[in-house]
Structures are given as structure tokens and as C-alpha cells.
XYZ file of C-alpha atoms in Angstrom:
729
model
C -70.079 35.024 -16.585
C -70.319 37.360 -19.476
C -67.892 39.742 -17.680
C -65.287 37.004 -17.375
C -65.729 36.094 -21.044
C -65.397 39.652 -22.139
C -62.278 40.090 -19.947
C -60.626 37.004 -21.399
C -61.387 38.144 -24.868
C -59.808 41.602 -24.162
C -56.706 39.922 -22.656
C -56.313 37.725 -25.685
C -56.609 40.583 -28.128
C -54.173 42.680 -26.002
C -51.346 40.061 -25.770
C -51.835 39.156 -29.478
C -51.582 42.775 -30.550
C -48.578 43.747 -28.367
C -46.674 40.503 -28.132
C -46.760 40.553 -24.374
C -46.975 37.940 -21.757
C -50.063 36.658 -19.905
C -49.283 36.048 -16.209
C -51.728 33.814 -14.395
C -51.099 33.917 -10.606
C -52.242 31.118 -8.288
C -51.037 32.021 -4.868
C -47.369 32.620 -4.943
C -47.047 30.663 -8.206
C -47.150 32.534 -11.509
C -47.591 30.788 -14.787
C -46.225 32.893 -17.716
C -47.652 32.474 -21.249
C -45.950 34.363 -24.069
C -48.398 35.775 -26.702
C -46.524 33.920 -29.479
C -47.344 30.581 -27.853
C -50.700 31.141 -26.192
C -53.095 30.316 -29.057
C -56.617 29.634 -28.136
C -57.781 29.557 -24.569
C -60.639 27.393 -23.516
C -63.171 28.677 -21.105
C -65.279 25.742 -19.931
C -68.591 25.643 -17.967
C -67.669 28.905 -16.211
C -65.257 27.209 -13.851
C -62.021 26.327 -15.713
C -59.668 27.989 -18.046
C -57.134 26.031 -20.220
C -54.078 27.832 -21.702
C -51.478 25.894 -23.504
C -52.762 22.636 -22.147
C -52.613 23.986 -18.585
C -56.091 23.928 -16.899
C -56.813 26.236 -14.021
C -59.807 26.339 -11.665
C -60.978 29.944 -11.793
C -61.554 29.913 -8.114
C -57.710 29.250 -7.659
C -56.603 32.243 -9.804
C -55.512 35.185 -7.790
C -54.936 37.476 -10.732
C -54.404 37.620 -14.489
C -52.168 40.358 -15.782
C -50.427 41.313 -19.005
C -46.869 42.676 -19.116
C -43.677 42.639 -21.131
C -41.726 40.182 -18.933
C -39.445 37.847 -20.800
C -40.087 34.140 -20.528
C -37.571 31.405 -21.148
C -38.992 28.157 -22.301
C -38.477 25.083 -20.047
C -37.648 27.283 -17.034
C -39.028 27.526 -13.596
C -37.735 30.404 -11.517
C -37.806 30.172 -7.753
C -37.101 33.386 -5.879
C -36.537 33.361 -2.125
C -37.229 36.415 -0.045
C -36.879 35.968 3.606
C -39.727 33.858 4.836
C -41.515 33.728 1.579
C -40.790 32.398 -1.929
C -42.372 32.932 -5.368
C -42.386 30.608 -8.323
C -42.443 31.495 -12.034
C -43.321 28.732 -14.450
C -42.777 29.109 -18.200
C -46.048 28.474 -20.110
C -44.642 25.733 -22.333
C -44.093 23.431 -19.291
C -46.988 24.638 -17.209
C -48.895 21.401 -17.707
C -45.959 19.407 -16.285
C -45.144 21.420 -13.204
C -47.099 21.548 -9.980
C -45.699 23.920 -7.351
C -46.754 24.345 -3.733
C -45.241 26.827 -1.241
C -45.267 26.866 2.489
C -43.501 30.111 3.579
C -40.151 29.750 1.777
C -40.354 25.956 1.458
C -41.042 25.102 -2.157
C -42.146 21.700 -3.252
C -42.436 20.844 -6.952
C -43.966 17.809 -8.584
C -42.698 17.226 -12.136
C -44.569 14.973 -14.651
C -43.300 13.536 -18.012
C -41.832 16.178 -20.259
C -41.400 13.984 -23.416
C -43.768 16.198 -25.310
C -41.695 19.419 -24.478
C -39.218 20.523 -27.091
C -35.831 20.131 -25.446
C -37.492 17.705 -22.873
C -35.599 18.974 -19.809
C -36.771 21.615 -17.270
C -34.430 23.996 -15.535
C -35.259 25.149 -12.001
C -33.420 28.502 -11.354
C -32.997 29.492 -7.730
C -32.208 32.938 -6.567
C -32.706 35.169 -3.546
C -32.154 34.589 0.213
C -33.981 32.603 2.928
C -32.898 31.606 6.405
C -35.866 29.196 6.615
C -36.499 27.798 3.109
C -35.901 24.727 0.905
C -36.535 23.087 -2.385
C -38.028 19.629 -2.647
C -38.255 18.296 -6.254
C -40.325 15.189 -6.896
C -40.559 13.219 -10.146
C -38.851 10.637 -12.329
C -37.330 12.812 -15.080
C -34.078 14.662 -15.869
C -33.771 18.277 -14.959
C -31.394 21.110 -14.171
C -31.141 23.003 -10.964
C -29.504 26.239 -11.725
C -28.132 28.310 -8.841
C -28.343 31.952 -9.801
C -27.152 33.745 -6.643
C -29.061 31.991 -3.876
C -28.525 31.868 -0.129
C -30.659 29.199 1.310
C -30.843 27.615 4.690
C -33.222 25.089 6.078
C -32.905 24.880 9.902
C -35.113 21.755 10.125
C -34.198 19.601 7.067
C -32.400 19.336 3.708
C -31.999 22.613 1.768
C -32.288 20.885 -1.633
C -33.993 17.470 -1.665
C -34.437 15.833 -5.112
C -36.218 12.555 -5.221
C -35.934 12.187 -9.077
C -34.182 8.966 -9.848
C -32.786 10.263 -13.020
C -29.765 12.461 -13.868
C -29.895 15.835 -12.207
C -27.616 18.703 -13.361
C -26.924 21.158 -10.563
C -25.343 24.284 -11.998
C -23.912 27.510 -10.526
C -24.291 30.420 -12.913
C -21.175 32.306 -13.870
C -20.078 34.976 -11.436
C -22.669 33.933 -8.835
C -21.976 32.898 -5.291
C -24.449 30.410 -3.869
C -24.528 29.267 -0.209
C -26.694 26.330 0.892
C -27.016 24.929 4.348
C -29.226 22.606 6.420
C -30.132 22.063 10.011
C -31.362 19.299 12.432
C -33.518 16.581 11.090
C -33.343 13.091 9.670
C -32.104 14.044 6.138
C -29.189 12.355 4.482
C -27.588 15.524 3.378
C -27.802 19.234 2.937
C -28.129 18.644 -0.813
C -29.593 15.158 -1.583
C -30.379 13.531 -4.947
C -31.811 10.144 -5.447
C -30.488 10.192 -8.988
C -27.263 10.975 -10.683
C -25.883 14.318 -9.670
C -23.852 16.330 -12.045
C -22.207 19.599 -10.727
C -21.299 22.168 -13.426
C -21.172 25.837 -14.244
C -18.701 28.584 -13.661
C -19.967 29.974 -10.379
C -19.400 29.152 -6.743
C -21.400 26.820 -4.479
C -20.822 26.811 -0.663
C -22.363 23.973 1.281
C -22.629 23.261 4.972
C -24.099 19.977 6.111
C -25.131 20.372 9.739
C -27.050 17.119 10.001
C -25.042 14.438 8.131
C -23.384 14.673 4.717
C -22.976 17.953 2.859
C -23.816 16.427 -0.532
C -25.290 12.928 -1.058
C -26.349 11.149 -4.238
C -27.795 7.588 -4.241
C -26.086 7.340 -7.638
C -22.929 8.840 -9.144
C -21.550 12.346 -8.766
C -19.593 14.366 -11.354
C -18.042 17.811 -11.046
C -17.071 20.037 -13.976
C -15.964 23.698 -13.985
C -17.847 24.691 -10.893
C -16.164 25.913 -7.639
C -17.633 24.062 -4.650
C -16.628 24.830 -1.058
C -17.880 22.281 1.505
C -17.362 24.368 4.716
C -18.661 21.760 7.104
C -20.420 18.355 7.390
C -21.264 16.206 10.337
C -20.353 13.156 8.244
C -18.860 13.088 4.785
C -18.389 16.072 2.434
C -19.445 14.052 -0.659
C -21.128 10.762 -0.363
C -22.308 8.773 -3.355
C -22.612 5.346 -4.964
C -21.481 3.921 -8.303
C -18.687 6.352 -8.953
C -17.464 9.866 -8.334
C -15.666 11.940 -11.048
C -13.998 15.276 -10.890
C -13.559 16.449 -14.461
C -12.434 20.120 -13.782
C -13.203 22.984 -11.434
C -12.232 23.466 -7.880
C -13.426 21.559 -4.876
C -12.465 22.478 -1.312
C -13.673 20.348 1.587
C -13.147 21.066 5.258
C -14.769 20.733 8.693
C -16.032 17.200 8.037
C -16.825 14.739 10.764
C -15.885 11.861 8.496
C -14.511 11.459 5.061
C -13.906 14.159 2.530
C -15.198 12.079 -0.424
C -16.707 8.656 0.055
C -17.894 6.464 -2.851
C -19.634 3.156 -2.201
C -20.550 0.318 -4.489
C -24.211 0.650 -5.189
C -24.990 -2.931 -5.742
C -23.402 -6.198 -4.619
C -21.125 -6.832 -7.640
C -18.958 -4.358 -9.438
C -19.604 -3.832 -13.157
C -15.861 -2.803 -13.656
C -15.071 0.420 -15.381
C -17.226 0.887 -18.416
C -16.771 3.021 -21.489
C -17.777 6.595 -20.687
C -18.867 5.101 -17.284
C -22.113 4.100 -18.822
C -24.242 2.068 -16.349
C -21.095 1.734 -14.245
C -21.299 0.603 -10.632
C -17.833 0.244 -9.235
C -17.476 2.486 -6.240
C -14.587 4.079 -8.169
C -13.373 7.617 -7.823
C -11.959 9.450 -10.877
C -9.979 12.639 -10.865
C -9.495 13.840 -14.378
C -8.486 17.410 -13.704
C -9.266 20.505 -11.636
C -8.200 21.285 -8.170
C -9.168 19.290 -5.115
C -8.391 20.436 -1.584
C -9.391 18.348 1.464
C -8.818 19.077 5.092
C -9.922 16.167 7.249
C -9.558 16.539 11.078
C -11.958 13.983 12.453
C -10.983 10.705 14.055
C -10.596 7.968 11.476
C -11.432 10.323 8.683
C -10.397 9.622 5.108
C -9.850 12.380 2.639
C -10.904 10.130 -0.198
C -12.533 6.769 0.382
C -13.644 4.410 -2.325
C -15.189 0.948 -2.406
C -13.552 0.577 -5.813
C -10.730 2.132 -7.602
C -9.236 5.671 -7.341
C -8.027 6.865 -10.798
C -6.339 10.248 -10.991
C -5.657 11.448 -14.577
C -4.859 15.139 -13.846
C -5.489 17.959 -11.538
C -4.028 19.312 -8.314
C -5.058 17.499 -5.250
C -4.223 18.489 -1.662
C -5.382 16.481 1.312
C -4.537 17.367 4.917
C -5.379 14.971 7.677
C -4.978 15.733 11.477
C -7.417 13.478 13.235
C -6.600 10.392 15.221
C -6.459 7.225 13.139
C -7.001 9.382 10.025
C -6.664 8.004 6.567
C -6.517 10.563 3.654
C -7.563 8.106 0.951
C -9.086 4.649 1.599
C -10.111 2.534 -1.274
C -10.902 -1.224 -1.410
C -9.504 -1.575 -4.929
C -7.249 0.499 -7.198
C -5.810 3.979 -6.886
C -4.397 5.261 -10.203
C -2.715 8.569 -10.703
C -2.145 9.562 -14.359
C -1.394 13.238 -14.348
C -1.765 16.363 -12.225
C -0.675 17.124 -8.801
C -1.665 15.333 -5.621
C -0.748 16.547 -2.175
C -1.510 14.710 1.117
C -0.748 15.872 4.542
C -1.992 13.322 7.158
C -1.016 13.917 10.791
C -3.339 11.792 12.827
C -2.284 10.563 16.218
C -2.436 6.918 17.425
C -5.446 5.390 19.195
C -5.981 2.316 21.176
C -8.628 -0.064 19.835
C -9.110 -3.510 21.455
C -5.406 -3.362 22.745
C -4.301 -2.661 19.097
C -3.302 0.564 17.296
C -4.348 2.326 14.106
C -2.655 4.981 12.084
C -3.105 7.697 9.603
C -2.546 7.030 5.857
C -2.491 9.451 2.920
C -3.588 6.741 0.477
C -4.982 3.360 1.456
C -6.255 0.988 -1.249
C -5.898 -2.393 -2.799
C -4.079 -1.391 -5.971
C -2.342 1.960 -6.273
C -1.175 3.046 -9.752
C 0.523 6.318 -10.664
C 1.069 6.973 -14.361
C 1.815 10.697 -14.146
C 1.286 13.834 -12.084
C 2.796 15.242 -8.975
C 1.901 13.761 -5.600
C 3.129 15.306 -2.354
C 2.646 13.489 0.885
C 3.350 14.862 4.270
C 2.702 12.583 7.247
C 3.255 13.288 10.789
C 0.901 11.024 12.763
C 2.316 8.290 14.867
C 3.046 5.301 12.654
C 1.448 7.138 9.787
C 1.731 5.886 6.235
C 2.193 7.647 2.874
C 0.508 5.024 0.671
C -0.797 1.667 1.883
C -2.073 -0.858 -0.606
C -2.075 -4.477 -1.587
C -0.141 -3.557 -4.695
C 1.674 -0.278 -5.591
C 2.670 0.567 -9.078
C 4.216 3.731 -10.550
C 4.626 4.256 -14.307
C 5.501 7.912 -14.312
C 5.000 11.273 -12.665
C 6.482 12.679 -9.398
C 5.869 11.268 -5.968
C 7.270 12.941 -2.846
C 6.615 11.574 0.636
C 7.821 13.222 3.844
C 6.911 11.256 6.976
C 7.896 12.197 10.470
C 5.497 9.849 12.295
C 7.010 8.259 15.361
C 6.672 4.474 15.879
C 4.735 2.860 18.734
C 5.208 -0.496 20.351
C 1.979 -2.299 20.805
C 1.054 -5.383 22.783
C 1.629 -7.896 19.868
C 3.374 -5.785 17.275
C 5.177 -2.623 16.531
C 3.613 0.157 14.617
C 6.025 2.221 12.493
C 5.603 4.793 9.881
C 5.898 3.834 6.230
C 6.437 5.802 3.070
C 5.116 3.111 0.829
C 3.644 -0.116 2.149
C 2.235 -3.022 0.131
C 0.933 -6.319 1.222
C 1.672 -8.251 -2.029
C 3.869 -6.165 -4.421
C 5.557 -2.915 -5.230
C 6.572 -2.086 -8.810
C 8.198 1.198 -9.362
C 8.414 1.187 -13.155
C 9.004 4.796 -13.696
C 8.652 8.328 -12.210
C 10.477 10.581 -9.874
C 10.035 9.267 -6.281
C 11.414 10.921 -3.156
C 10.762 9.388 0.314
C 11.987 10.937 3.518
C 11.372 9.251 6.914
C 12.370 10.729 10.262
C 10.303 8.965 12.867
C 11.430 6.135 15.032
C 11.464 2.866 13.233
C 10.329 4.443 10.006
C 10.517 2.524 6.694
C 10.765 4.288 3.451
C 9.421 1.377 1.335
C 8.024 -1.880 2.853
C 6.561 -4.875 0.892
C 5.358 -8.059 2.406
C 5.705 -9.553 -0.998
C 7.912 -8.649 -3.859
C 9.669 -5.447 -4.831
C 10.457 -4.596 -8.507
C 12.210 -1.488 -9.792
C 12.466 -0.560 -13.386
C 11.717 -2.461 -16.540
C 13.715 -5.249 -18.308
C 14.785 -2.662 -20.905
C 16.774 -0.811 -18.335
C 14.487 2.102 -17.854
C 13.170 2.854 -14.365
C 12.357 5.622 -11.852
C 14.576 8.090 -10.160
C 14.206 6.960 -6.483
C 15.726 8.711 -3.430
C 15.008 7.246 0.116
C 16.255 8.806 3.237
C 15.614 7.515 6.764
C 16.999 9.350 9.781
C 14.780 8.020 12.630
C 16.328 5.820 15.309
C 15.150 2.310 16.131
C 11.905 1.784 17.941
C 13.040 0.463 21.349
C 13.605 -3.168 22.143
C 10.984 -3.948 24.736
C 8.920 -2.262 27.419
C 7.143 -3.839 30.309
C 4.488 -2.240 32.569
C 3.613 1.399 32.777
C 4.452 3.480 29.735
C 1.750 3.368 27.086
C 0.194 6.327 25.308
C 1.138 9.086 24.865
C 4.732 8.429 26.011
C 5.518 6.264 22.953
C 5.928 2.881 24.832
C 3.636 -0.046 24.886
C 0.070 -0.026 26.104
C -0.499 0.669 29.755
C 0.365 -2.229 31.934
C 1.264 -4.602 29.036
C 4.416 -6.216 27.749
C 5.412 -4.673 24.441
C 6.855 -6.563 21.445
C 10.533 -6.239 20.522
C 11.942 -3.145 18.777
C 12.069 -2.206 15.114
C 14.734 -0.585 13.263
C 14.374 2.100 10.659
C 14.837 0.813 7.070
C 15.343 2.300 3.626
C 13.721 -0.444 1.607
C 12.497 -3.591 3.442
C 10.947 -6.520 1.528
C 9.799 -9.941 2.680
C 9.840 -11.455 -0.812
C 12.301 -11.116 -3.683
C 13.754 -7.861 -4.832
C 14.443 -7.216 -8.549
C 16.209 -4.050 -9.743
C 15.926 -3.861 -13.596
C 16.581 -0.086 -14.120
C 16.376 3.465 -13.128
C 18.529 5.098 -10.390
C 18.434 4.543 -6.725
C 19.818 6.549 -3.781
C 19.225 5.367 -0.289
C 20.500 7.000 2.857
C 20.204 5.722 6.470
C 21.913 7.122 9.554
C 21.099 5.055 12.682
C 21.804 1.706 14.214
C 19.969 -1.131 12.457
C 18.912 1.127 9.517
C 19.692 -1.040 6.500
C 19.349 0.370 2.975
C 18.013 -2.610 0.911
C 16.733 -5.691 2.756
C 15.092 -8.840 1.485
C 14.192 -11.965 3.402
C 14.282 -14.044 0.256
C 16.786 -12.902 -2.514
C 18.064 -9.844 -4.323
C 18.597 -9.548 -8.063
C 20.216 -6.477 -9.407
C 19.824 -6.652 -13.199
C 20.328 -3.156 -14.379
C 20.195 0.547 -13.378
C 22.399 2.698 -11.254
C 22.130 2.279 -7.427
C 23.765 4.016 -4.494
C 23.385 3.125 -0.864
C 24.957 5.234 1.986
C 24.002 3.571 5.174
C 24.896 3.301 8.781
C 23.886 -0.428 8.861
C 24.116 -2.904 5.967
C 23.660 -1.189 2.611
C 22.286 -4.389 1.121
C 21.164 -7.363 3.250
C 19.436 -10.621 2.231
C 18.514 -13.700 4.098
C 19.081 -15.331 0.750
C 21.394 -14.790 -2.237
C 22.323 -11.590 -3.810
C 22.937 -11.400 -7.543
C 24.795 -8.492 -9.349
C 23.762 -9.464 -12.898
C 23.705 -5.926 -14.434
C 23.793 -2.316 -13.746
C 26.045 -0.257 -11.482
C 25.809 -0.390 -7.718
C 27.962 1.454 -5.141
C 27.552 0.669 -1.399
C 29.057 2.807 1.383
C 28.520 1.373 4.854
C 29.959 3.248 7.815
C 28.475 1.257 10.794
C 28.190 -2.277 9.504
C 28.766 -4.493 6.434
C 28.270 -2.919 3.063
C 26.894 -6.110 1.484
C 25.694 -8.918 3.610
C 24.180 -12.221 2.554
C 23.114 -14.805 5.137
C 22.394 -17.529 2.578
C 25.267 -19.524 3.893
C 25.939 -21.452 0.663
C 27.757 -21.238 -2.512
C 26.547 -18.269 -4.713
C 25.433 -16.282 -1.574
C 27.007 -13.342 -3.467
C 27.106 -13.722 -7.266
C 28.908 -11.287 -9.558
C 27.531 -11.782 -13.097
C 27.754 -8.859 -15.639
C 26.978 -6.257 -13.122
C 29.372 -3.640 -11.504
C 29.535 -3.463 -7.707
C 31.756 -1.170 -5.684
C 31.240 -1.822 -1.984
C 33.068 -0.712 1.105
C 32.723 -0.125 4.870
C 34.645 2.140 7.126
C 33.403 0.402 10.328
C 36.543 -1.733 10.524
C 36.671 -5.400 11.409
C 34.641 -7.566 11.633
C 32.488 -5.597 9.222
C 33.191 -6.412 5.597
C 32.630 -5.030 2.083
C 31.331 -8.416 1.075
C 30.035 -10.558 3.975
C 28.694 -13.925 3.035
C 30.217 -15.926 6.088
C 32.764 -17.497 3.780
C 34.572 -15.910 0.848
C 34.320 -19.206 -0.999
C 30.550 -18.666 -1.297
C 31.194 -15.759 -3.679
C 30.617 -16.765 -7.286
C 31.796 -15.056 -10.518
C 29.564 -16.091 -13.300
C 30.098 -13.244 -15.810
C 32.343 -10.394 -16.758
C 31.228 -7.953 -14.238
C 33.354 -5.677 -11.938
C 33.612 -6.224 -8.302
C 35.591 -4.017 -5.938
C 35.309 -4.566 -2.185
C 37.118 -2.939 0.740
C 36.587 -3.337 4.474
C 37.511 -5.362 7.502
C 37.700 -9.113 7.880
C 35.797 -11.497 10.134
C 38.593 -14.056 10.227
C 37.878 -17.824 10.081
C 36.025 -18.904 6.964
C 35.850 -15.399 5.588
C 39.570 -15.415 5.044
C 39.286 -18.200 2.399
C 40.893 -16.914 -0.791
C 39.580 -19.393 -3.332
C 36.417 -19.095 -5.504
C 35.426 -22.203 -7.470
C 34.650 -22.073 -11.107
C 35.230 -18.336 -11.521
C 34.630 -17.114 -15.071
C 37.324 -14.478 -14.812
C 40.358 -13.708 -12.728
C 39.953 -12.326 -9.179
C 41.982 -11.691 -6.085
C 41.585 -11.314 -2.335
C 44.209 -8.994 -0.799
C 44.564 -9.451 2.948
C 47.304 -6.876 3.507
C 46.134 -3.571 4.941
C 45.327 -1.067 2.269
C 44.802 2.584 3.327
C 42.373 4.311 1.038
C 41.948 8.072 1.498
C 39.436 10.492 0.212
C 40.567 12.848 -2.545
C 42.424 10.075 -4.245
C 41.256 8.189 -7.349
C 42.318 4.573 -7.474
C 42.769 2.691 -10.765
C 42.792 -1.116 -11.171
C 44.950 -1.774 -14.197
C 46.804 -4.683 -15.760
C 50.550 -4.860 -16.114
C 50.418 -2.835 -19.316
C 48.575 0.021 -17.599
C 45.118 -0.676 -19.150
C 42.419 0.812 -16.895
C 39.912 -1.804 -15.819
C 38.083 0.503 -13.330
C 38.718 3.729 -11.323
C 37.154 4.300 -7.933
C 37.327 6.753 -5.003
C 35.996 6.731 -1.386
C 33.671 9.117 0.395
C 35.567 8.483 3.666
C 38.976 7.142 4.572
C 38.960 3.360 4.599
C 41.334 0.928 5.978
C 40.854 -2.361 4.130
C 42.124 -5.605 5.696
C 40.235 -7.711 3.192
C 39.927 -6.369 -0.340
C 38.361 -8.046 -3.260
C 39.042 -7.370 -6.981
C 37.568 -8.821 -10.199
C 36.972 -7.157 -13.542
C 36.511 -7.836 -17.241
C 39.876 -8.794 -18.768
C 41.414 -10.190 -15.461
C 42.983 -13.683 -16.033
C 44.294 -16.206 -13.578
C 48.156 -15.899 -13.104
C 48.347 -12.323 -14.462
C 49.662 -9.363 -12.473
C 47.587 -6.328 -11.638
C 48.189 -3.098 -9.780
C 46.222 -0.481 -8.041
C 47.566 3.094 -8.500
C 46.215 6.395 -7.474
C 46.286 10.115 -8.399
C 44.574 13.244 -7.091
C 42.756 14.117 -10.164
C 39.371 12.614 -11.023
C 39.021 10.998 -14.436
C 37.471 13.315 -17.005
C 36.868 10.814 -19.758
C 34.747 8.182 -17.936
C 31.671 6.998 -19.821
C 29.901 6.313 -16.504
C 30.360 8.218 -13.320
C 28.400 7.121 -10.286
C 29.133 8.004 -6.654
C 32.984 7.493 -6.858
C 32.847 4.893 -9.576
C 34.397 5.744 -13.052
C 33.900 3.306 -15.850
C 35.297 3.449 -19.349
C 38.149 5.853 -18.380
C 41.769 5.564 -19.686
C 43.146 7.301 -16.654
C 46.183 5.673 -14.859
C 47.460 6.368 -11.305
C 50.803 7.716 -10.553
C 51.429 6.252 -7.175
C 51.267 2.511 -6.373
C 48.960 1.300 -3.588
C 49.325 -2.573 -4.108
C 50.201 -5.139 -6.728
C 48.833 -8.723 -6.808
C 48.550 -11.867 -8.955
C 44.994 -12.924 -9.906
C 43.698 -16.363 -9.384
């Protein structure tokens, strides 16, 4: 006993004199006490030794040495070496850390660190083990620092943190860290019961060979770090409350389910809170950084949220190739504010209870884009770019290329969509391009309303192109997958034509510019089953079938609209009543080259046309005969005329409607030669009983204030050769 006392006295004098470190080793755990902090050591009853409030049983101490090793306060270092591991605990936190080691499997119990300056403990992992792990128990905040560690646990989670508080998981700068798990009942390769914050400037590679790659029972945030999830039996990231990517690079591939899944933790959403404090929404926030997701599993979603998906920045790429795959699925809002977003879903169709499913780049309740660049490439059968209850764009760039073919099901047709909404689509701003090439594909489809632009005349730049043919008409017996017909041995529903913009409810065009191109039978440009109001903006439709079609009335109250139909009517209203086509203060130039009975304006009876303002209306095309030959419009606010003599319009000529004094009312030109047997004219300044003429020249006006797809407004040009003259009614 006296020898022990003498030895301890010598050690104390040595570390005090040389400012060294006292290392107390208990098995593979070493507690390190710097001389500057050690102070008095208490030796009690010949059985215990207390240093800096850490009490050791002397029988447990393997050795006590003095050296010049550096000690970092609040740090626990865990070094893996094959089948073993060692733990080094800084003296100032020694009373709060109990470590046990079984081979290379390390378990640490952490108690309250409130009395520690800085409060939080950092656990630093380094080294390599193919049969090791870290289990961290406690109820207090801490940091797990990855400092060049390769850790695999073949029988359970590699990192299992039961702390219910916030955990920072950091990868040190310029280090590469690789974590993997194996068979077992664990929830993830990396699991945290509490909030999980990824950070640092290093790289973390994760493989989840049991279930998820990363799982938190609370929220997950990512900042700066590079994370590569190379595989997961289930989700890449799975969390509750919310997920936030602030910066850094995240790449997810090889998942058996979703890339990122965020669930509502409780039963009721708190709604988004300031700084996300105490938030439980199931939301996903992408504020910046780079996110790359490749999802190949059946029914996989790149991003799936119980709540909203909000993207304020960053570059996001999602590739889907599994059957029934959905790149982003959210039960509430998707918001894109800035950055770049790329989706490439290509999942094939699948039969479920005699019905079909499809891939979707983004699926949610509310989708909102305020900025950024989104690129969607879809190729799966009946695949969708964005599917939501409500879709809103307020800025940014959105490009969708969808080649998914349609499929006829037992009770319904399944066709690809660029944008699909159950309630409303509002394209307020942005640069939007949608290209559809699959059978029956629809560029934009809303089961409710469609609004484009704002009442101040601003709006998006929208281009929609559909080249796919119609999806059959009916199929009975045989067929079925994968040949593109109905389900085996079942009667399919009727066919479905491709469409540019198809809306069940009312369409409002307030501003922006629109170009819609279709090229196959039945492929209409703009269709509403209710009514269409064009209030402003510039719009061009180049369509094989009707450029604009409505079961209800069509109003041209503002803006500039040009319609070129080459297989059917240019503008067609089936309202069957006065005001079916109404020209207010808008400008409409509409023509078809299909010949009779297809018309520039088709509303079943020309008397149904109404002129309520001082707009411009120029129509050229065939005539149906019968009621459509009526040449009288009641209560017209300005002069008009129907010309039933054949007018031969040719490309390369610029036609000017002018009064008898030669004042230009409007100049227009044709994309293709057009023989018009029923022409309509009205323009500001036309009065009943006055004479007007149409002359042409081969030079385009150079002084027009507005030029839009063959329409020239505000020009003083006059033609040199007369096409026709008439007297206005």
C-alpha cells in the first residue's frame, strides 16, 4: 500500500513538473488527464483512486503512464483496428463517459454534461474494422466526428445512437469515411433516435444492407458535407418531422425504396415554424447544395414527404427507372424557389388489381416553383412530370421531356402528362418548356382550373409540344401488357388523343407568352370543358386539330392570339349560343388550311359571334354551310364583315386591312397557303357602311409595334395589290 502511495506521489510530481499527461488505462479504454487540470488525486481505503471526479477501482486499472500526448477537452477518440478498438477519453469528461468494448464493437453511455464547460462531447472515429460498431446511449447533445473511418458491422447497425437529443454527425475536412451494416433487425446503417445534423467538409459513404441507409426518429439536416449513399434495402434517408438540405453534395443510388422519405412524426402537423423550431410537418426543404438521386426499385420515389417539399436553391437530379416509380411524392406542398432540379423517371407500367400505376417525377398536393431550374425527363409508360392537387409557378425554369407511351386499361386510359393537377394550375411566371412524344400524351392537364399570368399582364414563357399519336380507340380480348393494349382478356376503354393543354374547368390567360404545337389527329392545343378567357399576353397555337376548343364560350378580351390549324378548326366553341365566341378588346388572328368544313371561327352559327369591344378579329378558312353562313351579328360594338367569296392567301405575302383612306388597321401573313371561303374581319375604327380593302405586298412591315407569328400591329404599311374589298356591317 505504501508502494502505491509512493508511486502516485511520484506521478503527480512528474506531471506537475513537466506539464505532461497522466494516462489511466482500463482495458482498451484510456482516460487522459492533463497536468494543468489534474489537481489533487484522492486515494481512498487502498481500493479506489479519484482523479478529476472520475473514480477508478484500482483492481480495474491496467496501467498508469505519463507521456506528452495532447488532450482535447470534451473529446472521446475511438480508434478501430481490425477486430479491436481502443477508446481515449479526455479527463474533463471522464466522469460522464462509460465505455465498454467487445472486439471492435464500442458501447458508450453518456451522462449529464451540464457541469462541463462547453457542455457537448465530441466522439471522434478513425481507423478500420470489418466487424465493428458504435452504440451511443444517453439523453444529451453530442457530436460524432468521422476522421477517416471505415466501419462495417456484419450483424447490426454500424452507428446506433439512442440519444433523444440533437446529434451532429460531422465528416472532417479531406477525410473519406465509409460506413456499412449487415443482416439484423436494425432500422438503418446509421440510426439516431434524436435529431441528426450532418455537417463538415469531408466525405461520408453509407451502405444500408438491412433496411435504410440513414434513419432518424426526428429531423435530418445536411450542411457542407458530401454524402454518398451507395445502397439501401429500403430508403436512402428516412426521417420524421422534416428534412433539410442546406448545402453540400448528396448522392443516393441503389435504394430498394425511396431516395429520401420524410414522415409526419405525430398525428397533426405543426405547420412550418420559424427556423423550424419544434417543427413537425413531414416537410422537405432543399435550400442549396447538390442532390443526385437514382431510384431503380419498383414504386420508388426519389423524394417522398408527408408534408411539403420546398426547394430554395441547389442542383437536384433525380433518375427513376423502376416500375411504378415516382421521383418525388409528397402529401402536401412542393415549393421550388431557386437552384436547379432535374428528374429522369422511366418506370414501366404495372398491373395492380386490374388497374395501372405510373412513374412521376414530382407527386404532391401543392407544387410551387418560385425560381431555380428544373429539368424532368420521363420515359415510363403513362409517366408524369409533376402530379399535384395544385401546381403554381412564380419564376424559374421548368423543362419537361416526356416520351412515356399511353396504355389502355380496363376502366380508364393511362397517358403521360407533363403537368397534371386535380384542382388548379397557376403558371404566374417562369420559363416553362414541355415536350410530349408518347401516345395520348398531354402537356398540361388540370381537372379544375388553369390560370396563366397575372392581371397586370405579366406571365410565364410557355412552350408546349406534343407529337404523340392518339391512344387507340378500343381493344377487346388478348393484348395487354407489354404490347400497349388493354389488360389481358379484358375490354379496354375508348382511346385518348394527345393534347397541348387540356382543362376540365375554366381557362384564364392573363399574360405571358404561349406557344403550343401539336401534330396528330385529335391533338388540340388549348381545350376547356367549361370556358376560356384570354385577357392578356401573347399566344400562338400551331395545331393539327383545333387550336382552341371549348365546350363553353371563348372570350378574347385582351392580349394577342394567333391560331394556325392545319387539320381541323382553328377556334371552335361548342357553346351553341350567343356569345359562343366573343371579341372584346383582344386581338385574334385565326386560320385553318384544312378546307371546308373546317373554319377559322367555328361556333355552329356565325350569329353567335359577339363583338363587345374594339378588338381585332381576322379569320380565314372553310365554311360549314347552313347556319354558319349567317352574315349578321347583333349588337356589334364596331364594324365587321363576313366575306364568302374565295380568297387565296399565299405565304410570303403580307396582307393589310385598311380603310378607304389607306389607314392600316392590321397586317397579317400566313405560314401556309390558305384558301378561305369564309373570312371574317373586324378591327378598331371599322364602322358600319364604310368601305375597306385588303391589299398585299411581299415586304414585311418594319415599323410594327407588335410582331407575333404573322401578326403585325401598329404598322403604317399599305399593300400594293388588292385581294378584296368589302363594306362593313
